[in-house]
PDB file of C-alpha atoms in Angstrom:
ATOM      1  CA  GLU J   1      -9.443  13.873   0.355  1.00  0.00           C
ATOM      2  CA  VAL J   2      -9.616  10.207  -0.642  1.00  0.00           C
ATOM      3  CA  ASP J   3      -7.943   7.585   1.543  1.00  0.00           C
ATOM      4  CA  MET J   4      -5.433   5.524  -0.417  1.00  0.00           C
ATOM      5  CA  ALA J   5      -4.342   1.919  -0.049  1.00  0.00           C
ATOM      6  CA  LYS J   6      -1.195   0.206  -1.326  1.00  0.00           C
ATOM      7  CA  ILE J   7      -1.403  -3.199  -2.970  1.00  0.00           C
ATOM      8  CA  ARG J   8       1.789  -5.163  -3.500  1.00  0.00           C
ATOM      9  CA  PHE J   9       1.787  -8.003  -6.020  1.00  0.00           C
ATOM     10  CA  ILE J  10       4.570 -10.111  -4.500  1.00  0.00           C
ATOM     11  CA  LYS J  11       5.640 -12.432  -7.350  1.00  0.00           C
ATOM     12  CA  GLU J  12       5.606  -9.593  -9.893  1.00  0.00           C
ATOM     13  CA  ASN J  13       7.332  -7.099  -7.589  1.00  0.00           C
ATOM     14  CA  LEU J  14       4.688  -4.474  -8.442  1.00  0.00           C
ATOM     15  CA  THR J  15       3.084  -1.969  -6.076  1.00  0.00           C
ATOM     16  CA  VAL J  16       0.169   0.314  -6.797  1.00  0.00           C
ATOM     17  CA  GLU J  17      -1.635   2.941  -4.742  1.00  0.00           C
ATOM     18  CA  VAL J  18      -5.395   2.989  -5.246  1.00  0.00           C
ATOM     19  CA  PRO J  19      -8.373   4.750  -3.677  1.00  0.00           C
ATOM     20  CA  ASP J  20      -9.857   2.993  -0.637  1.00  0.00           C
ATOM     21  CA  GLY J  21     -12.562   0.559  -1.782  1.00  0.00           C
ATOM     22  CA  THR J  22     -10.872  -0.400  -5.070  1.00  0.00           C
ATOM     23  CA  THR J  23     -10.964  -4.102  -5.953  1.00  0.00           C
ATOM     24  CA  ILE J  24      -7.748  -6.096  -6.179  1.00  0.00           C
ATOM     25  CA  LEU J  25      -8.602  -6.905  -9.811  1.00  0.00           C
ATOM     26  CA  LYS J  26      -9.018  -3.246 -10.761  1.00  0.00           C
ATOM     27  CA  ALA J  27      -5.700  -2.466  -9.066  1.00  0.00           C
ATOM     28  CA  ALA J  28      -3.998  -5.318 -10.952  1.00  0.00           C
ATOM     29  CA  LYS J  29      -5.325  -4.072 -14.284  1.00  0.00           C
ATOM     30  CA  SER J  30      -4.183  -0.516 -13.526  1.00  0.00           C
ATOM     31  CA  ILE J  31      -0.511  -1.604 -13.369  1.00  0.00           C
ATOM     32  CA  GLY J  32      -0.527  -4.545 -15.762  1.00  0.00           C
ATOM     33  CA  ALA J  33      -0.263  -7.309 -13.155  1.00  0.00           C
ATOM     34  CA  PRO J  34      -1.066 -10.661 -14.842  1.00  0.00           C
ATOM     35  CA  GLN J  35      -4.330 -11.518 -13.092  1.00  0.00           C
ATOM     36  CA  GLY J  36      -7.012 -13.433 -15.001  1.00  0.00           C
ATOM     37  CA  ASP J  37     -10.615 -12.292 -15.286  1.00  0.00           C
ATOM     38  CA  ARG J  38     -12.341 -14.569 -17.766  1.00  0.00           C
ATOM     39  CA  CYS J  39     -15.859 -13.506 -16.673  1.00  0.00           C
ATOM     40  CA  GLY J  40     -14.986  -9.806 -16.774  1.00  0.00           C
ATOM     41  CA  GLY J  41     -14.967  -9.427 -13.000  1.00  0.00           C
ATOM     42  CA  VAL J  42     -18.601 -10.259 -12.234  1.00  0.00           C
ATOM     43  CA  CYS J  43     -18.025 -13.112  -9.742  1.00  0.00           C
ATOM     44  CA  ALA J  44     -18.935 -15.832 -12.248  1.00  0.00           C
ATOM     45  CA  CYS J  45     -15.609 -17.715 -12.389  1.00  0.00           C
ATOM     46  CA  SER J  46     -12.519 -18.131 -10.212  1.00  0.00           C
ATOM     47  CA  THR J  47      -9.853 -16.886 -12.617  1.00  0.00           C
ATOM     48  CA  CYS J  48      -9.057 -13.791 -10.505  1.00  0.00           C
ATOM     49  CA  HIS J  49      -8.176 -15.952  -7.467  1.00  0.00           C
ATOM     50  CA  VAL J  50      -5.463 -14.453  -5.248  1.00  0.00           C
ATOM     51  CA  TYR J  51      -3.919 -15.138  -1.861  1.00  0.00           C
ATOM     52  CA  VAL J  52      -3.782 -12.203   0.539  1.00  0.00           C
ATOM     53  CA  LEU J  53      -0.387 -12.666   2.217  1.00  0.00           C
ATOM     54  CA  GLU J  54      -0.428  -9.497   4.328  1.00  0.00           C
ATOM     55  CA  GLY J  55      -3.327  -7.312   5.447  1.00  0.00           C
ATOM     56  CA  PHE J  56      -6.186  -9.807   5.019  1.00  0.00           C
ATOM     57  CA  ASN J  57      -8.199  -7.766   7.552  1.00  0.00           C
ATOM     58  CA  ASN J  58      -7.820  -4.772   5.216  1.00  0.00           C
ATOM     59  CA  THR J  59     -10.087  -6.426   2.633  1.00  0.00           C
ATOM     60  CA  SER J  60     -13.865  -6.294   2.456  1.00  0.00           C
ATOM     61  CA  GLU J  61     -15.895  -9.068   4.034  1.00  0.00           C
ATOM     62  CA  ILE J  62     -16.377 -12.230   1.966  1.00  0.00           C
ATOM     63  CA  GLU J  63     -19.985 -12.661   0.859  1.00  0.00           C
ATOM     64  CA  ASP J  64     -21.793 -15.940   0.130  1.00  0.00           C
ATOM     65  CA  GLU J  65     -21.538 -15.542  -3.654  1.00  0.00           C
ATOM     66  CA  GLU J  66     -17.745 -15.268  -3.426  1.00  0.00           C
ATOM     67  CA  PHE J  67     -17.557 -18.345  -1.161  1.00  0.00           C
ATOM     68  CA  ASP J  68     -19.600 -20.294  -3.736  1.00  0.00           C
ATOM     69  CA  ILE J  69     -17.213 -19.376  -6.562  1.00  0.00           C
ATOM     70  CA  LEU J  70     -14.097 -20.006  -4.430  1.00  0.00           C
ATOM     71  CA  ASP J  71     -15.420 -23.549  -3.935  1.00  0.00           C
ATOM     72  CA  LYS J  72     -14.684 -24.082  -7.648  1.00  0.00           C
ATOM     73  CA  ALA J  73     -11.151 -22.639  -7.497  1.00  0.00           C
ATOM     74  CA  PHE J  74      -7.908 -24.628  -7.316  1.00  0.00           C
ATOM     75  CA  ASP J  75      -5.685 -24.671  -4.206  1.00  0.00           C
ATOM     76  CA  VAL J  76      -8.017 -22.565  -2.040  1.00  0.00           C
ATOM     77  CA  ARG J  77      -6.414 -21.351   1.187  1.00  0.00           C
ATOM     78  CA  SER J  78      -7.670 -19.528   4.266  1.00  0.00           C
ATOM     79  CA  THR J  79      -6.446 -16.254   2.717  1.00  0.00           C
ATOM     80  CA  SER J  80      -7.979 -16.843  -0.737  1.00  0.00           C
ATOM     81  CA  ARG J  81     -10.034 -14.062  -2.291  1.00  0.00           C
ATOM     82  CA  LEU J  82     -11.517 -13.306  -5.681  1.00  0.00           C
ATOM     83  CA  GLY J  83      -9.826 -10.184  -6.987  1.00  0.00           C
ATOM     84  CA  CYS J  84     -13.081  -8.929  -8.506  1.00  0.00           C
ATOM     85  CA  GLN J  85     -14.854  -9.047  -5.125  1.00  0.00           C
ATOM     86  CA  ALA J  86     -12.188  -8.125  -2.571  1.00  0.00           C
ATOM     87  CA  LYS J  87     -12.097  -4.384  -1.974  1.00  0.00           C
ATOM     88  CA  VAL J  88      -9.106  -2.926  -0.173  1.00  0.00           C
ATOM     89  CA  HIS J  89      -9.397  -0.723   2.900  1.00  0.00           C
ATOM     90  CA  GLY J  90      -5.716  -0.445   3.780  1.00  0.00           C
ATOM     91  CA  ASP J  91      -2.375  -1.792   2.623  1.00  0.00           C
ATOM     92  CA  ILE J  92      -2.169  -5.431   1.518  1.00  0.00           C
ATOM     93  CA  ALA J  93       0.202  -7.833  -0.202  1.00  0.00           C
ATOM     94  CA  VAL J  94      -1.152 -10.468  -2.573  1.00  0.00           C
ATOM     95  CA  GLU J  95       0.052 -13.398  -4.616  1.00  0.00           C
ATOM     96  CA  ILE J  96      -1.775 -14.041  -7.875  1.00  0.00           C
ATOM     97  CA  SER J  97      -2.637 -17.745  -7.878  1.00  0.00           C
ATOM     98  CA  ASP J  98      -1.167 -20.008 -10.549  1.00  0.00           C
ATOM     99  CA  GLU J  99      -4.741 -20.571 -11.755  1.00  0.00           C
ATOM    100  CA  SER J 100      -5.234 -16.848 -12.253  1.00  0.00           C
ATOM    101  CA  PHE J 101      -1.826 -16.381 -13.899  1.00  0.00           C
ATOM    102  CA  GLN J 102      -2.587 -19.196 -16.360  1.00  0.00           C
ATOM    103  CA  ALA J 103      -5.994 -17.679 -17.113  1.00  0.00           C
ATOM    104  CA  PHE J 104      -4.268 -14.348 -17.844  1.00  0.00           C
ATOM    105  CA  LEU J 105      -1.897 -16.092 -20.276  1.00  0.00           C
ATOM    106  CA  ASP J 106      -4.853 -17.793 -21.989  1.00  0.00           C
ATOM    107  CA  GLU J 107      -6.754 -14.488 -22.231  1.00  0.00           C
ATOM    108  CA  HIS J 108      -3.736 -12.440 -23.403  1.00  0.00           C
ATOM    109  CA  PRO J 109      -1.594 -14.632 -25.672  1.00  0.00           C
ATOM    110  CA  ASN J 110       0.333 -11.604 -26.967  1.00  0.00           C
ATOM    111  CA  ASP J 111       1.420 -10.688 -23.418  1.00  0.00           C
ATOM    112  CA  LYS J 112       2.828 -14.106 -22.425  1.00  0.00           C
ATOM    113  CA  GLU J 113       6.486 -13.145 -22.645  1.00  0.00           C
ATOM    114  CA  ALA J 114       6.014  -9.939 -20.626  1.00  0.00           C
ATOM    115  CA  ALA J 115       3.924 -11.740 -17.999  1.00  0.00           C
ATOM    116  CA  HIS J 116       6.546 -14.448 -17.554  1.00  0.00           C
ATOM    117  CA  LYS J 117       9.262 -11.787 -17.226  1.00  0.00           C
ATOM    118  CA  LEU J 118       7.244 -10.066 -14.485  1.00  0.00           C
ATOM    119  CA  ARG J 119       7.064 -13.370 -12.622  1.00  0.00           C
ATOM    120  CA  GLY J 120      10.758 -13.995 -13.117  1.00  0.00           C
ATOM    121  CA  LYS J 121      10.195 -17.172 -15.148  1.00  0.00           C
TER     122      LYS J 121
END
């Protein structure tokens, strides 16, 4: 039996249950949450930047490579993570950063209206 974790995307009012060890980015993609991933999720940009609002200790440890990329992100906070690197090991709540949301809009121009509706804008 696989342990499951719940991820809540606060601004979009979306919740998804994923197998333990799934990345935040993979979870976002699985339910259509508007999270950017310009580099394809290989820790080469900061467009999947999120804030872990609840359950930060339920994410994998931050490695040096992720710290280096977060240095290039906008509005970095103590709970910032890259969605492509942070694996969940329990329930968490996240906020997709404005930087990541904008990257999603840039990457998916046909989904702009739906993404804004999700965010209540």
